[in-house]
Amino acid sequence: MLDITLIREHPERVQHALAKRGLQVDLASFLKLDQEYRQARTAVDDLRGERRQISAEVARLRRADGEIAALRTQAKAVGADLVQSEERLAALEAARGAFLDELPNLPDDDVVAGGKENNKVLRTAGHPPAFPFDPRDHIDLAQRLGLIDYERGVKLGGTGHWIYRGNGALLEWALLNFFVQAHLRDGYEFILPPHLLTYEAGYTAGQFPKFADEVFVVEPGESGPRRFLLPTSETALVNLHRDETLTDAELPRKYFAYSPCYRKEIGGYRASERGTLRGHQFDKVEMFQFVRPDASEAAHQELLRKAEQLVADLGLHYRVTQLAAGDTTSAMAKAFDIEV
């Protein structure tokens, strides 16, 4: 959720930043709603204060055997006004919260506007492999070598599932362990999170309520999933210190987690291509840091360097791309892809 003070004090800046994502947001109407909300909150506070004063005066008069009939009438009228004011405040608060919940993060100043067509390649490493023969695609190789069983994966789990077998399973396990050992050497703490998360976890991660229909719901609720299968361990990691206050001495906190990830949607923008794209369940090792705001840029660059080094250590040809504002997810201020 965006800082309401930022919207109040710099609406033009917020409007411009959201426009880089291709969003046109009516902040003027929202600020009017916010003003009504603040006025309603003040009115409720005043009425509650008046009710407390009347209650105190009634108590004083009772001790002195004084007449309290008029005060009771006044208290009844104030109570009725308070009920109406609280109902209006609740409605305004709900409308205000719904608007803020839908707003994405503001892209950083150095993130260009537009969609994926404006993504910028920052650097390329290595050279694409050249073969003196026509290479087979990874599906043919995986099937011929018995690494991945697509047909039985669909039989067991439906479309978007596969089975790693034999050396394919060993390779998957070896890659995960390769990542784990690299992060341990760099001083990151290993986390194995629960696979079931609560609505509060999804909300804190910036995925709910807008993207609540993109997760596998285990326990439905009235306003969203009470519990759901984690779409990535990042959703869990961002919640580790929810409702806690970390001191400067406790920062930075560097974590990494392994988990299977569960997604309702599969594939990507090349979903029509043949291949093992992201399915309904896939393995992932996720890095995460909690740092002071003024250290976030350096932390982000460290995470990028670490991810890039992993790909380089595997001997792969790759490029690093900075995503345009419209190609980043809702919670991101800046994002990079390492593309193999």
GROMACS .gro file of C-alpha atoms in nm:
model
  340
    1MET     CA    1   0.000   0.000   0.000
    2LEU     CA    2   0.131   0.343  -0.092
    3ASP     CA    3   0.203   0.596   0.180
    4ILE     CA    4  -0.110   0.808   0.211
    5THR     CA    5   0.100   1.109   0.312
    6LEU     CA    6   0.291   1.085  -0.017
    7ILE     CA    7  -0.037   1.087  -0.211
    8ARG     CA    8  -0.167   1.384  -0.012
    9GLU     CA    9   0.148   1.593  -0.042
   10HIS     CA   10   0.271   1.493  -0.389
   11PRO     CA   11  -0.028   1.377  -0.598
   12GLU     CA   12   0.131   1.493  -0.925
   13ARG     CA   13   0.443   1.286  -0.858
   14VAL     CA   14   0.233   0.979  -0.780
   15GLN     CA   15   0.016   1.035  -1.088
   16HIS     CA   16   0.323   1.065  -1.312
   17ALA     CA   17   0.485   0.752  -1.166
   18LEU     CA   18   0.170   0.542  -1.211
   19ALA     CA   19   0.137   0.669  -1.569
   20LYS     CA   20   0.472   0.500  -1.642
   21ARG     CA   21   0.289   0.172  -1.576
   22GLY     CA   22   0.016   0.278  -1.818
   23LEU     CA   23  -0.230   0.357  -1.538
   24GLN     CA   24  -0.454   0.660  -1.527
   25VAL     CA   25  -0.571   0.702  -1.168
   26ASP     CA   26  -0.825   0.958  -1.045
   27LEU     CA   27  -0.631   1.087  -0.745
   28ALA     CA   28  -0.843   1.402  -0.722
   29SER     CA   29  -1.154   1.198  -0.641
   30PHE     CA   30  -0.956   0.986  -0.397
   31LEU     CA   31  -0.819   1.291  -0.215
   32LYS     CA   32  -1.176   1.420  -0.182
   33LEU     CA   33  -1.276   1.084  -0.038
   34ASP     CA   34  -0.976   1.094   0.196
   35GLN     CA   35  -1.077   1.440   0.317
   36GLU     CA   36  -1.430   1.319   0.388
   37TYR     CA   37  -1.284   1.021   0.576
   38ARG     CA   38  -1.068   1.244   0.795
   39GLN     CA   39  -1.362   1.473   0.868
   40ALA     CA   40  -1.580   1.174   0.955
   41ARG     CA   41  -1.310   1.037   1.185
   42THR     CA   42  -1.287   1.371   1.363
   43ALA     CA   43  -1.665   1.379   1.402
   44VAL     CA   44  -1.664   1.030   1.553
   45ASP     CA   45  -1.384   1.122   1.792
   46ASP     CA   46  -1.574   1.436   1.899
   47LEU     CA   47  -1.895   1.242   1.962
   48ARG     CA   48  -1.710   0.978   2.161
   49GLY     CA   49  -1.548   1.250   2.366
   50GLU     CA   50  -1.887   1.414   2.425
   51ARG     CA   51  -2.034   1.079   2.533
   52ARG     CA   52  -1.753   1.028   2.783
   53GLN     CA   53  -1.809   1.376   2.927
   54ILE     CA   54  -2.181   1.308   2.966
   55SER     CA   55  -2.111   0.973   3.134
   56ALA     CA   56  -1.872   1.140   3.375
   57GLU     CA   57  -2.126   1.411   3.457
   58VAL     CA   58  -2.401   1.153   3.512
   59ALA     CA   59  -2.176   0.965   3.753
   60ARG     CA   60  -2.098   1.288   3.941
   61LEU     CA   61  -2.464   1.386   3.972
   62ARG     CA   62  -2.561   1.039   4.091
   63ARG     CA   63  -2.314   1.063   4.374
   64ALA     CA   64  -2.465   1.398   4.465
   65ASP     CA   65  -2.826   1.276   4.422
   66GLY     CA   66  -2.866   1.528   4.138
   67GLU     CA   67  -3.114   1.523   3.849
   68ILE     CA   68  -2.985   1.324   3.549
   69ALA     CA   69  -3.294   1.293   3.326
   70ALA     CA   70  -3.182   1.571   3.090
   71LEU     CA   71  -2.835   1.422   3.061
   72ARG     CA   72  -2.981   1.081   2.978
   73THR     CA   73  -3.182   1.237   2.697
   74GLN     CA   74  -2.870   1.412   2.571
   75ALA     CA   75  -2.670   1.091   2.598
   76LYS     CA   76  -2.933   0.904   2.393
   77ALA     CA   77  -2.919   1.166   2.118
   78VAL     CA   78  -2.539   1.164   2.113
   79GLY     CA   79  -2.542   0.783   2.100
   80ALA     CA   80  -2.773   0.784   1.799
   81ASP     CA   81  -2.556   1.040   1.621
   82LEU     CA   82  -2.248   0.833   1.703
   83VAL     CA   83  -2.396   0.516   1.552
   84GLN     CA   84  -2.471   0.698   1.226
   85SER     CA   85  -2.129   0.863   1.221
   86GLU     CA   86  -1.949   0.534   1.286
   87GLU     CA   87  -2.141   0.368   1.002
   88ARG     CA   88  -2.044   0.650   0.765
   89LEU     CA   89  -1.683   0.634   0.883
   90ALA     CA   90  -1.671   0.257   0.824
   91ALA     CA   91  -1.807   0.299   0.471
   92LEU     CA   92  -1.559   0.574   0.389
   93GLU     CA   93  -1.273   0.373   0.538
   94ALA     CA   94  -1.368   0.068   0.330
   95ALA     CA   95  -1.385   0.274   0.010
   96ARG     CA   96  -1.055   0.443   0.090
   97GLY     CA   97  -0.886   0.110   0.167
   98ALA     CA   98  -1.021  -0.054  -0.148
   99PHE     CA   99  -0.873   0.226  -0.360
  100LEU     CA  100  -0.533   0.206  -0.191
  101ASP     CA  101  -0.525  -0.175  -0.211
  102GLU     CA  102  -0.554  -0.157  -0.590
  103LEU     CA  103  -0.262   0.081  -0.638
  104PRO     CA  104   0.069  -0.077  -0.744
  105ASN     CA  105   0.407   0.029  -0.614
  106LEU     CA  106   0.562   0.337  -0.772
  107PRO     CA  107   0.842   0.256  -1.019
  108ASP     CA  108   1.183   0.404  -0.941
  109ASP     CA  109   1.284   0.721  -1.120
  110ASP     CA  110   1.533   0.537  -1.343
  111VAL     CA  111   1.272   0.282  -1.460
  112VAL     CA  112   1.150   0.366  -1.808
  113ALA     CA  113   0.782   0.389  -1.897
  114GLY     CA  114   0.596   0.142  -2.112
  115GLY     CA  115   0.570  -0.234  -2.147
  116LYS     CA  116   0.811  -0.514  -2.231
  117GLU     CA  117   0.891  -0.352  -2.565
  118ASN     CA  118   1.089  -0.094  -2.365
  119ASN     CA  119   1.288  -0.344  -2.160
  120LYS     CA  120   1.658  -0.258  -2.176
  121VAL     CA  121   1.941  -0.510  -2.211
  122LEU     CA  122   2.214  -0.397  -1.971
  123ARG     CA  123   2.481  -0.657  -2.043
  124THR     CA  124   2.542  -0.992  -2.205
  125ALA     CA  125   2.783  -1.260  -2.080
  126GLY     CA  126   2.935  -1.553  -2.263
  127HIS     CA  127   2.854  -1.672  -2.612
  128PRO     CA  128   2.563  -1.874  -2.742
  129PRO     CA  129   2.662  -2.237  -2.789
  130ALA     CA  130   2.729  -2.354  -3.145
  131PHE     CA  131   2.686  -2.716  -3.250
  132PRO     CA  132   2.805  -2.897  -3.565
  133PHE     CA  133   2.463  -3.066  -3.579
  134ASP     CA  134   2.098  -2.976  -3.546
  135PRO     CA  135   2.033  -2.975  -3.169
  136ARG     CA  136   1.721  -3.136  -3.029
  137ASP     CA  137   1.489  -2.929  -2.811
  138HIS     CA  138   1.477  -2.994  -2.439
  139ILE     CA  139   1.151  -3.189  -2.454
  140ASP     CA  140   1.295  -3.444  -2.696
  141LEU     CA  141   1.616  -3.469  -2.493
  142ALA     CA  142   1.433  -3.504  -2.161
  143GLN     CA  143   1.207  -3.777  -2.297
  144ARG     CA  144   1.480  -3.971  -2.480
  145LEU     CA  145   1.705  -3.965  -2.173
  146GLY     CA  146   1.422  -4.045  -1.931
  147LEU     CA  147   1.472  -3.720  -1.735
  148ILE     CA  148   1.114  -3.589  -1.740
  149ASP     CA  149   0.787  -3.779  -1.777
  150TYR     CA  150   0.527  -3.543  -1.920
  151GLU     CA  151   0.249  -3.792  -1.991
  152ARG     CA  152   0.244  -3.943  -1.642
  153GLY     CA  153   0.274  -3.597  -1.488
  154VAL     CA  154  -0.048  -3.499  -1.663
  155LYS     CA  155  -0.206  -3.832  -1.560
  156LEU     CA  156  -0.125  -3.764  -1.194
  157GLY     CA  157  -0.181  -3.389  -1.168
  158GLY     CA  158  -0.347  -3.271  -1.489
  159THR     CA  159  -0.223  -3.015  -1.741
  160GLY     CA  160   0.075  -2.812  -1.623
  161HIS     CA  161   0.240  -3.094  -1.426
  162TRP     CA  162   0.535  -3.322  -1.501
  163ILE     CA  163   0.754  -3.574  -1.320
  164TYR     CA  164   1.131  -3.558  -1.284
  165ARG     CA  165   1.272  -3.910  -1.301
  166GLY     CA  166   1.609  -4.072  -1.241
  167ASN     CA  167   1.890  -3.843  -1.348
  168GLY     CA  168   1.634  -3.569  -1.414
  169ALA     CA  169   1.532  -3.576  -1.047
  170LEU     CA  170   1.898  -3.589  -0.943
  171LEU     CA  171   1.977  -3.289  -1.164
  172GLU     CA  172   1.689  -3.089  -1.016
  173TRP     CA  173   1.808  -3.180  -0.665
  174ALA     CA  174   2.169  -3.095  -0.750
  175LEU     CA  175   2.073  -2.750  -0.881
  176LEU     CA  176   1.874  -2.676  -0.566
  177ASN     CA  177   2.166  -2.784  -0.349
  178PHE     CA  178   2.405  -2.577  -0.561
  179PHE     CA  179   2.197  -2.267  -0.486
  180VAL     CA  180   2.163  -2.354  -0.117
  181GLN     CA  181   2.538  -2.397  -0.069
  182ALA     CA  182   2.614  -2.070  -0.249
  183HIS     CA  183   2.378  -1.871  -0.027
  184LEU     CA  184   2.505  -2.035   0.291
  185ARG     CA  185   2.862  -1.935   0.197
  186ASP     CA  186   2.742  -1.575   0.159
  187GLY     CA  187   2.598  -1.569   0.511
  188TYR     CA  188   2.227  -1.600   0.430
  189GLU     CA  189   2.003  -1.789   0.673
  190PHE     CA  190   1.820  -2.092   0.533
  191ILE     CA  191   1.440  -2.095   0.577
  192LEU     CA  192   1.195  -2.375   0.499
  193PRO     CA  193   0.856  -2.198   0.513
  194PRO     CA  194   0.510  -2.351   0.548
  195HIS     CA  195   0.338  -2.424   0.220
  196LEU     CA  196   0.004  -2.301   0.355
  197LEU     CA  197  -0.023  -1.928   0.420
  198THR     CA  198  -0.294  -1.705   0.564
  199TYR     CA  199  -0.474  -1.416   0.397
  200GLU     CA  200  -0.265  -1.171   0.602
  201ALA     CA  201   0.049  -1.313   0.441
  202GLY     CA  202  -0.088  -1.257   0.091
  203TYR     CA  203  -0.203  -0.908   0.180
  204THR     CA  204   0.131  -0.810   0.334
  205ALA     CA  205   0.312  -0.937   0.024
  206GLY     CA  206   0.102  -0.704  -0.192
  207GLN     CA  207  -0.072  -0.990  -0.374
  208PHE     CA  208  -0.416  -0.960  -0.212
  209PRO     CA  209  -0.686  -0.859  -0.271
  210LYS     CA  210  -0.606  -0.782  -0.637
  211PHE     CA  211  -0.445  -1.117  -0.724
  212ALA     CA  212  -0.634  -1.342  -0.484
  213ASP     CA  213  -0.782  -1.539  -0.774
  214GLU     CA  214  -0.434  -1.641  -0.896
  215VAL     CA  215  -0.353  -1.871  -0.602
  216PHE     CA  216  -0.472  -2.220  -0.511
  217VAL     CA  217  -0.722  -2.164  -0.230
  218VAL     CA  218  -0.729  -2.431   0.040
  219GLU     CA  219  -0.971  -2.261   0.279
  220PRO     CA  220  -1.205  -1.995   0.133
  221GLY     CA  221  -1.316  -1.693   0.333
  222GLU     CA  222  -1.571  -1.417   0.288
  223SER     CA  223  -1.321  -1.147   0.184
  224GLY     CA  224  -1.057  -1.376   0.030
  225PRO     CA  225  -0.863  -1.698   0.088
  226ARG     CA  226  -0.828  -1.776   0.459
  227ARG     CA  227  -0.545  -2.011   0.363
  228PHE     CA  228  -0.376  -2.075   0.029
  229LEU     CA  229  -0.079  -2.258  -0.121
  230LEU     CA  230   0.221  -2.028  -0.143
  231PRO     CA  231   0.290  -1.908  -0.500
  232THR     CA  232   0.655  -1.843  -0.409
  233SER     CA  233   0.849  -1.854  -0.084
  234GLU     CA  234   0.897  -1.477  -0.116
  235THR     CA  235   0.535  -1.446  -0.002
  236ALA     CA  236   0.637  -1.620   0.321
  237LEU     CA  237   0.972  -1.444   0.365
  238VAL     CA  238   0.827  -1.094   0.344
  239ASN     CA  239   0.600  -1.188   0.637
  240LEU     CA  240   0.872  -1.322   0.868
  241HIS     CA  241   0.889  -0.996   1.065
  242ARG     CA  242   0.534  -0.876   1.008
  243ASP     CA  243   0.412  -0.670   1.306
  244GLU     CA  244   0.767  -0.657   1.445
  245THR     CA  245   1.007  -0.365   1.483
  246LEU     CA  246   1.367  -0.437   1.385
  247THR     CA  247   1.639  -0.210   1.522
  248ASP     CA  248   1.934  -0.084   1.319
  249ALA     CA  249   2.156  -0.327   1.508
  250GLU     CA  250   1.942  -0.618   1.383
  251LEU     CA  251   1.976  -0.519   1.017
  252PRO     CA  252   2.039  -0.634   0.756
  253ARG     CA  253   1.852  -0.964   0.776
  254LYS     CA  254   1.948  -1.191   0.486
  255TYR     CA  255   1.740  -1.500   0.415
  256PHE     CA  256   1.690  -1.758   0.147
  257ALA     CA  257   1.421  -2.022   0.125
  258TYR     CA  258   1.346  -2.332  -0.076
  259SER     CA  259   0.992  -2.439  -0.150
  260PRO     CA  260   0.776  -2.585  -0.421
  261CYS     CA  261   0.566  -2.303  -0.567
  262TYR     CA  262   0.202  -2.342  -0.665
  263ARG     CA  263   0.044  -2.123  -0.933
  264LYS     CA  264  -0.298  -2.137  -1.095
  265GLU     CA  265  -0.166  -1.974  -1.411
  266ILE     CA  266   0.103  -2.152  -1.611
  267GLY     CA  267   0.356  -2.051  -1.874
  268GLY     CA  268   0.431  -1.693  -1.962
  269TYR     CA  269   0.405  -1.455  -2.253
  270ARG     CA  270   0.546  -1.734  -2.473
  271ALA     CA  271   0.298  -1.988  -2.342
  272SER     CA  272   0.218  -2.095  -2.699
  273GLU     CA  273   0.575  -2.221  -2.740
  274ARG     CA  274   0.659  -2.585  -2.683
  275GLY     CA  275   0.845  -2.650  -2.362
  276THR     CA  276   0.867  -2.693  -1.988
  277LEU     CA  277   0.763  -2.344  -1.888
  278ARG     CA  278   0.643  -2.264  -1.539
  279GLY     CA  279   0.376  -2.514  -1.445
  280HIS     CA  280   0.127  -2.535  -1.163
  281GLN     CA  281   0.406  -2.662  -0.936
  282PHE     CA  282   0.775  -2.582  -0.966
  283ASP     CA  283   1.078  -2.563  -0.738
  284LYS     CA  284   1.243  -2.237  -0.644
  285VAL     CA  285   1.515  -2.098  -0.419
  286GLU     CA  286   1.434  -1.739  -0.322
  287MET     CA  287   1.663  -1.471  -0.177
  288PHE     CA  288   1.533  -1.193   0.045
  289GLN     CA  289   1.670  -0.908   0.254
  290PHE     CA  290   1.530  -0.676   0.520
  291VAL     CA  291   1.731  -0.351   0.520
  292ARG     CA  292   1.690   0.017   0.594
  293PRO     CA  293   1.521   0.208   0.309
  294ASP     CA  294   1.842   0.394   0.230
  295ALA     CA  295   2.019   0.059   0.184
  296SER     CA  296   1.759  -0.097  -0.044
  297GLU     CA  297   1.931  -0.009  -0.373
  298ALA     CA  298   2.259  -0.167  -0.259
  299ALA     CA  299   2.072  -0.474  -0.133
  300HIS     CA  300   1.891  -0.511  -0.465
  301GLN     CA  301   2.219  -0.493  -0.654
  302GLU     CA  302   2.370  -0.756  -0.424
  303LEU     CA  303   2.081  -0.991  -0.493
  304LEU     CA  304   2.120  -0.932  -0.867
  305ARG     CA  305   2.495  -1.001  -0.854
  306LYS     CA  306   2.438  -1.322  -0.659
  307ALA     CA  307   2.175  -1.449  -0.903
  308GLU     CA  308   2.393  -1.354  -1.198
  309GLN     CA  309   2.693  -1.533  -1.047
  310LEU     CA  310   2.492  -1.854  -1.009
  311VAL     CA  311   2.409  -1.851  -1.380
  312ALA     CA  312   2.769  -1.765  -1.470
  313ASP     CA  313   2.904  -2.048  -1.251
  314LEU     CA  314   2.685  -2.290  -1.444
  315GLY     CA  315   2.865  -2.180  -1.761
  316LEU     CA  316   2.552  -2.045  -1.926
  317HIS     CA  317   2.527  -1.770  -2.186
  318TYR     CA  318   2.290  -1.504  -2.050
  319ARG     CA  319   2.187  -1.140  -2.054
  320VAL     CA  320   2.066  -0.903  -1.783
  321THR     CA  321   1.759  -0.694  -1.869
  322GLN     CA  322   1.605  -0.407  -1.675
  323LEU     CA  323   1.228  -0.422  -1.704
  324ALA     CA  324   1.015  -0.128  -1.806
  325ALA     CA  325   0.753  -0.007  -1.558
  326GLY     CA  326   0.464  -0.178  -1.732
  327ASP     CA  327   0.641  -0.515  -1.733
  328THR     CA  328   0.705  -0.528  -1.358
  329THR     CA  329   0.466  -0.687  -1.113
  330SER     CA  330   0.246  -0.476  -0.889
  331ALA     CA  331   0.474  -0.482  -0.583
  332MET     CA  332   0.797  -0.399  -0.767
  333ALA     CA  333   0.964  -0.061  -0.783
  334LYS     CA  334   1.243  -0.199  -1.004
  335ALA     CA  335   1.309  -0.538  -1.156
  336PHE     CA  336   1.578  -0.718  -1.353
  337ASP     CA  337   1.557  -1.041  -1.549
  338ILE     CA  338   1.849  -1.275  -1.604
  339GLU     CA  339   1.763  -1.442  -1.932
  340VAL     CA  340   1.938  -1.758  -2.048
   0.00000   0.00000   0.00000
